[in-house]
Coordinates of C-alpha atoms in Angstrom, one line a residue:
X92 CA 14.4 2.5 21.2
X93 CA 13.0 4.6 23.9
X94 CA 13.2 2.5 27.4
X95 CA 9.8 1.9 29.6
X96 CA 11.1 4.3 32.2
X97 CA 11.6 7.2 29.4
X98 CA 7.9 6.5 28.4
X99 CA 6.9 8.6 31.7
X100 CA 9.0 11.6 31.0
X101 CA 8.5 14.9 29.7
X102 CA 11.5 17.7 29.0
X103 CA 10.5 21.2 28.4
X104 CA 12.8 24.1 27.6
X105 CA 11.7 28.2 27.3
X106 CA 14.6 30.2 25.6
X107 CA 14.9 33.4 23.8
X108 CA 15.0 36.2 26.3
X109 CA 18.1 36.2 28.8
X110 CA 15.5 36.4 31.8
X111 CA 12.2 34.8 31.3
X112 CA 9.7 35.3 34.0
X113 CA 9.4 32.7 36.6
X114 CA 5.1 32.5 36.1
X115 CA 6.1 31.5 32.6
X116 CA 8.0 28.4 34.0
X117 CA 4.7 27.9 36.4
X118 CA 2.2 28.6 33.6
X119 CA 3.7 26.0 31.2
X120 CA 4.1 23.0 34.2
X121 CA 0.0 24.1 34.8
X122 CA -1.2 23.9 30.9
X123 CA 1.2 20.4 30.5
X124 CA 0.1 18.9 33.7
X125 CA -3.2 20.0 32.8
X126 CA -3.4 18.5 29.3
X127 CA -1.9 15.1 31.0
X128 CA -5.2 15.0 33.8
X129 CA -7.7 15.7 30.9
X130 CA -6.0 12.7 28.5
X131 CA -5.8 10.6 31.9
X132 CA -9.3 11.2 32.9
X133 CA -10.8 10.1 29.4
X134 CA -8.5 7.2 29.6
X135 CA -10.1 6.3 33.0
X136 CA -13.3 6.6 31.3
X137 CA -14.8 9.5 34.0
X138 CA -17.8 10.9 32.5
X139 CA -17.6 14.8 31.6
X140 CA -17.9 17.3 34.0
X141 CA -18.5 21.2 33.2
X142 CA -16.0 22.3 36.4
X143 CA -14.9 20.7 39.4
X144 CA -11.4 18.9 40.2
X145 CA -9.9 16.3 38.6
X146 CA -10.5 12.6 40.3
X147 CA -8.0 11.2 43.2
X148 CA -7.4 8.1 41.1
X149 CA -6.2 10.4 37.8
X150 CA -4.2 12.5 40.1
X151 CA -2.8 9.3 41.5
X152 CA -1.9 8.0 37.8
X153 CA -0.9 11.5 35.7
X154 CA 0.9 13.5 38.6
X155 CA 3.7 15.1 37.4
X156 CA 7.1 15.6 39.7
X157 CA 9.7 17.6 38.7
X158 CA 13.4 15.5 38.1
X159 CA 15.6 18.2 36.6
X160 CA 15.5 22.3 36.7
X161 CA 18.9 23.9 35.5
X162 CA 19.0 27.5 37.0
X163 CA 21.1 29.0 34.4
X164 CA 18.0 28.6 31.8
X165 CA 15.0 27.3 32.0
X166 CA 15.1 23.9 31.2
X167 CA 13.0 20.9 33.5
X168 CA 12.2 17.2 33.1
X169 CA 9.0 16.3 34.4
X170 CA 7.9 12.3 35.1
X171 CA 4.9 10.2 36.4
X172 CA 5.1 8.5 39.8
X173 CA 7.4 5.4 39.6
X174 CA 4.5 3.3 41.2
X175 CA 2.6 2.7 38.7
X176 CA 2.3 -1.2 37.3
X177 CA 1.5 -2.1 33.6
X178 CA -0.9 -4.3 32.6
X179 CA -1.2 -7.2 29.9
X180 CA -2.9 -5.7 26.6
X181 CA -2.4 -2.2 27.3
X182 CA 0.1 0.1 25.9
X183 CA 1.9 1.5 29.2
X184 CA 0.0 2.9 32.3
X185 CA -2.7 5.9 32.0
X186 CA -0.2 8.1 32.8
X187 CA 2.4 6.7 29.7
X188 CA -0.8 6.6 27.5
X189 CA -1.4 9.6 28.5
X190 CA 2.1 11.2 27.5
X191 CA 1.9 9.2 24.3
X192 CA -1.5 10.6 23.5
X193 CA -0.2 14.5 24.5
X194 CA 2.6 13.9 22.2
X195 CA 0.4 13.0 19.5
X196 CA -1.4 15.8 19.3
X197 CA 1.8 18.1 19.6
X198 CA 2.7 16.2 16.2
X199 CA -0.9 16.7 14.5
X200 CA -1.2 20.6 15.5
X201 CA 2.2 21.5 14.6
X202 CA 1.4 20.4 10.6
X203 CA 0.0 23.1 8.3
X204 CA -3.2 21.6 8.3
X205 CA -4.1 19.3 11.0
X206 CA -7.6 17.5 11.1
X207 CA -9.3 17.9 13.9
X208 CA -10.8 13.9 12.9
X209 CA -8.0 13.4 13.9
X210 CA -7.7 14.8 17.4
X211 CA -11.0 12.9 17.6
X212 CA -9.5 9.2 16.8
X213 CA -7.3 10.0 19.6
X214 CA -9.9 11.2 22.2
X215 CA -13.2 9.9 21.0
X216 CA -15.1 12.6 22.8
X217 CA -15.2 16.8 21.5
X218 CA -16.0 18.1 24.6
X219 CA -12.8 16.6 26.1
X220 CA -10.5 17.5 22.7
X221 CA -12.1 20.9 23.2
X222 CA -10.5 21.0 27.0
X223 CA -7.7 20.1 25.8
X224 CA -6.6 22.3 22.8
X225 CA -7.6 24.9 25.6
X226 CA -4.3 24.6 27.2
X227 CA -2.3 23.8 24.7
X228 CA -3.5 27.4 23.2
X229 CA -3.2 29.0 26.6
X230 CA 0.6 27.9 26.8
X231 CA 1.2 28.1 22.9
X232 CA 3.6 31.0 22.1
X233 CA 2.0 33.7 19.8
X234 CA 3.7 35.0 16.2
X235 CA 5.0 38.0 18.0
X236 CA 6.8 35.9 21.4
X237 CA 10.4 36.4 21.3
X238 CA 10.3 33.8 23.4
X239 CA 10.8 29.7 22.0
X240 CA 9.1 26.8 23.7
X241 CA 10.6 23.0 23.4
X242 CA 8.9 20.0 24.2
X243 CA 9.6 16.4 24.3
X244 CA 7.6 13.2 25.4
X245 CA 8.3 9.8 26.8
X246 CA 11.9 10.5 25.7
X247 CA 11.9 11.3 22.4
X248 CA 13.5 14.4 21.1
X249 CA 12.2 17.9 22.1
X250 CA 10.2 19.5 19.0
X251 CA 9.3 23.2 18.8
X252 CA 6.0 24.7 19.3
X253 CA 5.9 26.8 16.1
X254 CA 4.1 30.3 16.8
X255 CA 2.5 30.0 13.0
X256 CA 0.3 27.7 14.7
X257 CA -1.1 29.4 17.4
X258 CA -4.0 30.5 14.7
X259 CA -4.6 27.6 13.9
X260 CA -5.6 25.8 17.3
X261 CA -7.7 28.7 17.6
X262 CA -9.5 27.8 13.9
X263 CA -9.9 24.6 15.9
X264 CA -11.2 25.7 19.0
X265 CA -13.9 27.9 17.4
X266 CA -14.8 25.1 15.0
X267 CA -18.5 24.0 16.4
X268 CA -18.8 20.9 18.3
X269 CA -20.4 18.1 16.2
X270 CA -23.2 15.6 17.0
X271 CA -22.1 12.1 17.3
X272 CA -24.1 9.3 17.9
X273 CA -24.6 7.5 21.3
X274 CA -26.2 4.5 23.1
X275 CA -26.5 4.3 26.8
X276 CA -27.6 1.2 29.1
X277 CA -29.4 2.5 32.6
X278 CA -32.3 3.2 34.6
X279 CA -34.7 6.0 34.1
X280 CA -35.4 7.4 37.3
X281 CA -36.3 11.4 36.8
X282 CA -38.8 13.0 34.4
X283 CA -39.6 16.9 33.4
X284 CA -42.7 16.9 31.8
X285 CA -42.5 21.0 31.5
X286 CA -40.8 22.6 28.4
X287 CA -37.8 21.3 28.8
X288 CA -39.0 17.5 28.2
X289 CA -36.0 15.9 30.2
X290 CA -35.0 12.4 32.0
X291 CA -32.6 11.3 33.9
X292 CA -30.6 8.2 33.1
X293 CA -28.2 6.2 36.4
X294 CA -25.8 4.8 33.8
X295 CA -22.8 2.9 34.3
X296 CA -21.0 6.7 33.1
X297 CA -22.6 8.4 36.0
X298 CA -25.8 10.7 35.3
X299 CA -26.9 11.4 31.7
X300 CA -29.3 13.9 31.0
X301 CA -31.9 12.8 27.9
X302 CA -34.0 15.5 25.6
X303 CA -37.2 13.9 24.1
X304 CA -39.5 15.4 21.7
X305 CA -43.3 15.4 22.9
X306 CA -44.6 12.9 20.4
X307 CA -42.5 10.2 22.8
X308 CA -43.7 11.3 26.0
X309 CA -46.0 8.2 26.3
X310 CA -43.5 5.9 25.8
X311 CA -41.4 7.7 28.0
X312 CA -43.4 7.6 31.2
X313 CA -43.9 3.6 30.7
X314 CA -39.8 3.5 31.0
X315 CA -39.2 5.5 34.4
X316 CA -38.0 3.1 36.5
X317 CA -36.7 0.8 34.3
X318 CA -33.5 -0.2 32.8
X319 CA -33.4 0.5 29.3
X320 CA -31.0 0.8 25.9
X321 CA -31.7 4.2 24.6
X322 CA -29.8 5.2 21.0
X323 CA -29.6 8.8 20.3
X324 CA -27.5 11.8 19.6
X325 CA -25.3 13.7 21.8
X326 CA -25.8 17.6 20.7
X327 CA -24.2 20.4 22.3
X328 CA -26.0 22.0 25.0
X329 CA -24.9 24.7 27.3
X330 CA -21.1 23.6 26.7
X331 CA -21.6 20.4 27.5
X332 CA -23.5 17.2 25.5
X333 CA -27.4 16.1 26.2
X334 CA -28.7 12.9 24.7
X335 CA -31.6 13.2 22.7
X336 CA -34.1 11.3 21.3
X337 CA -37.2 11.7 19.1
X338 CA -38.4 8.1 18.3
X339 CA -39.7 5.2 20.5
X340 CA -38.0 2.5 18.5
X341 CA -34.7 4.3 20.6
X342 CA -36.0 3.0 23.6
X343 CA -35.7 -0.8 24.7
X344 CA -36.2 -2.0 28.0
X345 CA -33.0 -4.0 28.5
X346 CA -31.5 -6.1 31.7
X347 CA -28.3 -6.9 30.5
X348 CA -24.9 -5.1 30.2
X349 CA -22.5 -5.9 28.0
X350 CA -19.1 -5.3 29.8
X351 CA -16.1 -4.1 28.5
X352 CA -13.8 -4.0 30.4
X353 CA -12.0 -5.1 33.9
X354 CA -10.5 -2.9 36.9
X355 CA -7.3 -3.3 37.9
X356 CA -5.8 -1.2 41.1
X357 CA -8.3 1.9 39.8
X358 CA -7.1 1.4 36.3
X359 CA -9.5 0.0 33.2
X360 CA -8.5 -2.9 30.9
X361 CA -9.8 -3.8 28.3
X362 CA -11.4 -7.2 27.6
X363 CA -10.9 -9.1 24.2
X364 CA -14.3 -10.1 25.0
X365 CA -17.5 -8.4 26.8
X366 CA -19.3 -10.7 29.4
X367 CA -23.0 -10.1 29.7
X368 CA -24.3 -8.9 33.3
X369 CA -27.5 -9.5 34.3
X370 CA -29.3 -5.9 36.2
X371 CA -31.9 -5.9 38.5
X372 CA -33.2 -2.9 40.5
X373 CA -34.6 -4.2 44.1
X374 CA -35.5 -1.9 47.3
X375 CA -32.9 1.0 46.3
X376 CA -30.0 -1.2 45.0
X377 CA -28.9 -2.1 41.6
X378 CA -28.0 -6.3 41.9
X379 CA -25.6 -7.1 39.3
X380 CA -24.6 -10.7 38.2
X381 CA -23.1 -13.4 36.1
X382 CA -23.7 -16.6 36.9
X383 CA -21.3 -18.4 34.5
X384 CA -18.3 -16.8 36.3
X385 CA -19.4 -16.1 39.8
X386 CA -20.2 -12.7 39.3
X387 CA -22.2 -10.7 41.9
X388 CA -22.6 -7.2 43.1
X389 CA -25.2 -4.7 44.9
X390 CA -24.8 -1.2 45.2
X391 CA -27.1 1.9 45.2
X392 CA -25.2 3.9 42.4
X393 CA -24.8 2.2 38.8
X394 CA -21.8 3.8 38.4
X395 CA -20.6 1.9 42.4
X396 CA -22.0 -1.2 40.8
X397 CA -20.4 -2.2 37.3
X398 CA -17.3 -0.9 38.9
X399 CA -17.2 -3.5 41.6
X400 CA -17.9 -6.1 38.8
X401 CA -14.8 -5.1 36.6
X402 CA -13.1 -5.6 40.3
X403 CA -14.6 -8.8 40.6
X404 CA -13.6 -10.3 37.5
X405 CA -9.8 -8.4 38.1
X406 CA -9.9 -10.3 40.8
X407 CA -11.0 -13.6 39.2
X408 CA -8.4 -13.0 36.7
X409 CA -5.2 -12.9 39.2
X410 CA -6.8 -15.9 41.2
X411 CA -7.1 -18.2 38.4
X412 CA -4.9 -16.7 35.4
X413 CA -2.0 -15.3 37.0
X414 CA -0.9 -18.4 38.7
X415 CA 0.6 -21.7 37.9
X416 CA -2.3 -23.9 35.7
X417 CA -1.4 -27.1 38.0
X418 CA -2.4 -25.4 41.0
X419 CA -5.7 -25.4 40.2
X420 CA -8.7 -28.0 40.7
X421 CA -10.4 -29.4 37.4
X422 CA -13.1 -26.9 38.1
X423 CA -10.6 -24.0 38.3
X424 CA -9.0 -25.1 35.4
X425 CA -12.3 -24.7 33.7
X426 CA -12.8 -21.3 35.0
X427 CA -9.1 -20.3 33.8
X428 CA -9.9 -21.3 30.1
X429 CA -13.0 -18.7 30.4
X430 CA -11.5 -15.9 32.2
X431 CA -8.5 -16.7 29.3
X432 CA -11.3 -16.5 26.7
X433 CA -12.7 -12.8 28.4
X434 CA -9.4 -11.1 29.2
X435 CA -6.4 -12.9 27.7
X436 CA -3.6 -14.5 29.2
X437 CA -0.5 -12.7 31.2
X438 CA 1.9 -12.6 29.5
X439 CA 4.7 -11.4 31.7

């Protein structure tokens, strides 16, 4: 049984040549650490970005510190920060899940013919799964390497990156990114009218950018400004996704957000069931509430706002849920059995 403090390790071993280059040992802890931060920032729910640095609060949760380097070979153990808590309902921290995750697909490309369906059940997004089989074929070895790399995660044993496989992450790589469907709740607050036919959407992901077809355009002007449901695809578009939509009946003008999950100390967990939030947009600020729990939040950014909700109800949670029941008034007792009902019960 691998223990809970294993779970945040990572060995790695480079051996074939009696003197192996020291930017070989640097370019593997890059591509590794690398993987870990993409893994960690889908797991933190980040929205896609084409460049730019990873977030503080993935950095804070996926950092890797070296434990172990033996100078006769090269051989290093690698762990997450020992600060990280768990929380009830999730499998380990985002930087365990992470691991777990990175280890997975180490198991799926080293088969003869792994699905990349598969890659996508892990990381629900192709632009990320993309990012990521980029480093593992950057630090992959080639059929012609003399030299042998070993890995192992959250302590299992170390497994060989097999150089017949190297091809095949590339197949994968070069394999066109798919359409997959998408629905996103926000407020409509830029338009392109030109030939590009473009909106803007302030969702609770950060900024999406919307295609629509000109047959729409009508309904689209009556939207900008409001918050609205829109269901479309997400297609490839400059090597990133754009929504985009060519039916009205995508469009609904919608006030509510169905939340999903709950902030805990900059890490998301996830609720057994969503609590609607009520959205308003007044002078600049997006007003966000739930009355039945005591919800209630303004901020200028969507994004700023359903993220000091999910602390809210975090906050909720510990107050009335992770303390002793006959503490409470009957009134907070009430509130308990709701906050039980939306995010479960800790469980130690």
């Amino acid at each position: 049984m691998v223990k809970t403090k294993d779970k945040r390790n990572i060995s790695f071993s480079i051996t074939g040549e009696e003197r192996i280059p020291a930017i070989e040992l640097v370019s593997a802890i890059q591509h590794i650490q690398n993987v870990i931060y993409h893994i960690g920032d889908y797991l933190n729910g980040t929205p896609n970005r084409p460049k730019g640095d990873f977030p503080q609060v993935v950095k804070d949760q996926c950092t890797l510190f070296i434990t172990n380097l033996e100078h006769s070979s090269v051989i290093a153990d690698m762990q997450i920060g020992d600060d990280q808590t768990g929380l009830p309902g999730l499998d380990g921290t985002y930087g365990e899940r992470a691991i777990k995750i990175a280890s997975e697909f180490i198991e799926e490309l080293s088969i003869a013919d792994p699905s990349l369906n598969n890659l996508h059940d892990k990381i629900e997004n192709p632009h990320r799964v993309n990012k990521i089989l980029k480093e593992f074929d950057a630090m992959w070895p080639s059929a012609q390497s003399k030299r042998e790399f070993n890995f192992g995660f959250g302590g299992n044993p170390k497994k060989r990156l097999n150089p017949k496989q190297r091809e095949v992450i590339q197949s994968l790589l070069h394999t066109p990114l798919h359409e997959y469907e998408k629905e996103v709740f926000g407020r409509v607050f830029e338009i392109r009218v030109d030939e590009k036919r473009e909106i803007q959407i302030d969702t609770p992901e950060g900024t999406i950018k919307c295609h629509y077809t000109s047959d729409i355009e009508d309904a689209i002007r009556e939207v900008i400004g409001e918050l609205v449901t829109i269901r479309g695809m997400m297609v490839p578009y400059k090597g990133n996704f754009i929504l985009s939509i060519d039916n009205e009946v995508s469009i609904d003008n919608v006030s509510q957000y169905h939340l999903k999950t709950m902030k805990v100390g900059g890490i998301e967990r996830e609720l057994k069931e969503s609590v609607l939030i009520d959205v308003d947009f007044e002078d600049d600020y997006y007003i966000a509430s739930n009355d039945d729990i005591g919800l209630l939040a303004a901020m200028p950014k969507m994004t700023q706002v359903v993220d000091e909700i999910k602390e809210e109800l975090a906050v909720l949670w510990q107050e009335y849920v992770a303390v002793d029941e006959n503490e409470l008034t009957a009134s907070g007792k009430d509130l308990r059995k709701k906050l039980i009902s939306i995010a479960g019960k800790h469980n130690g």
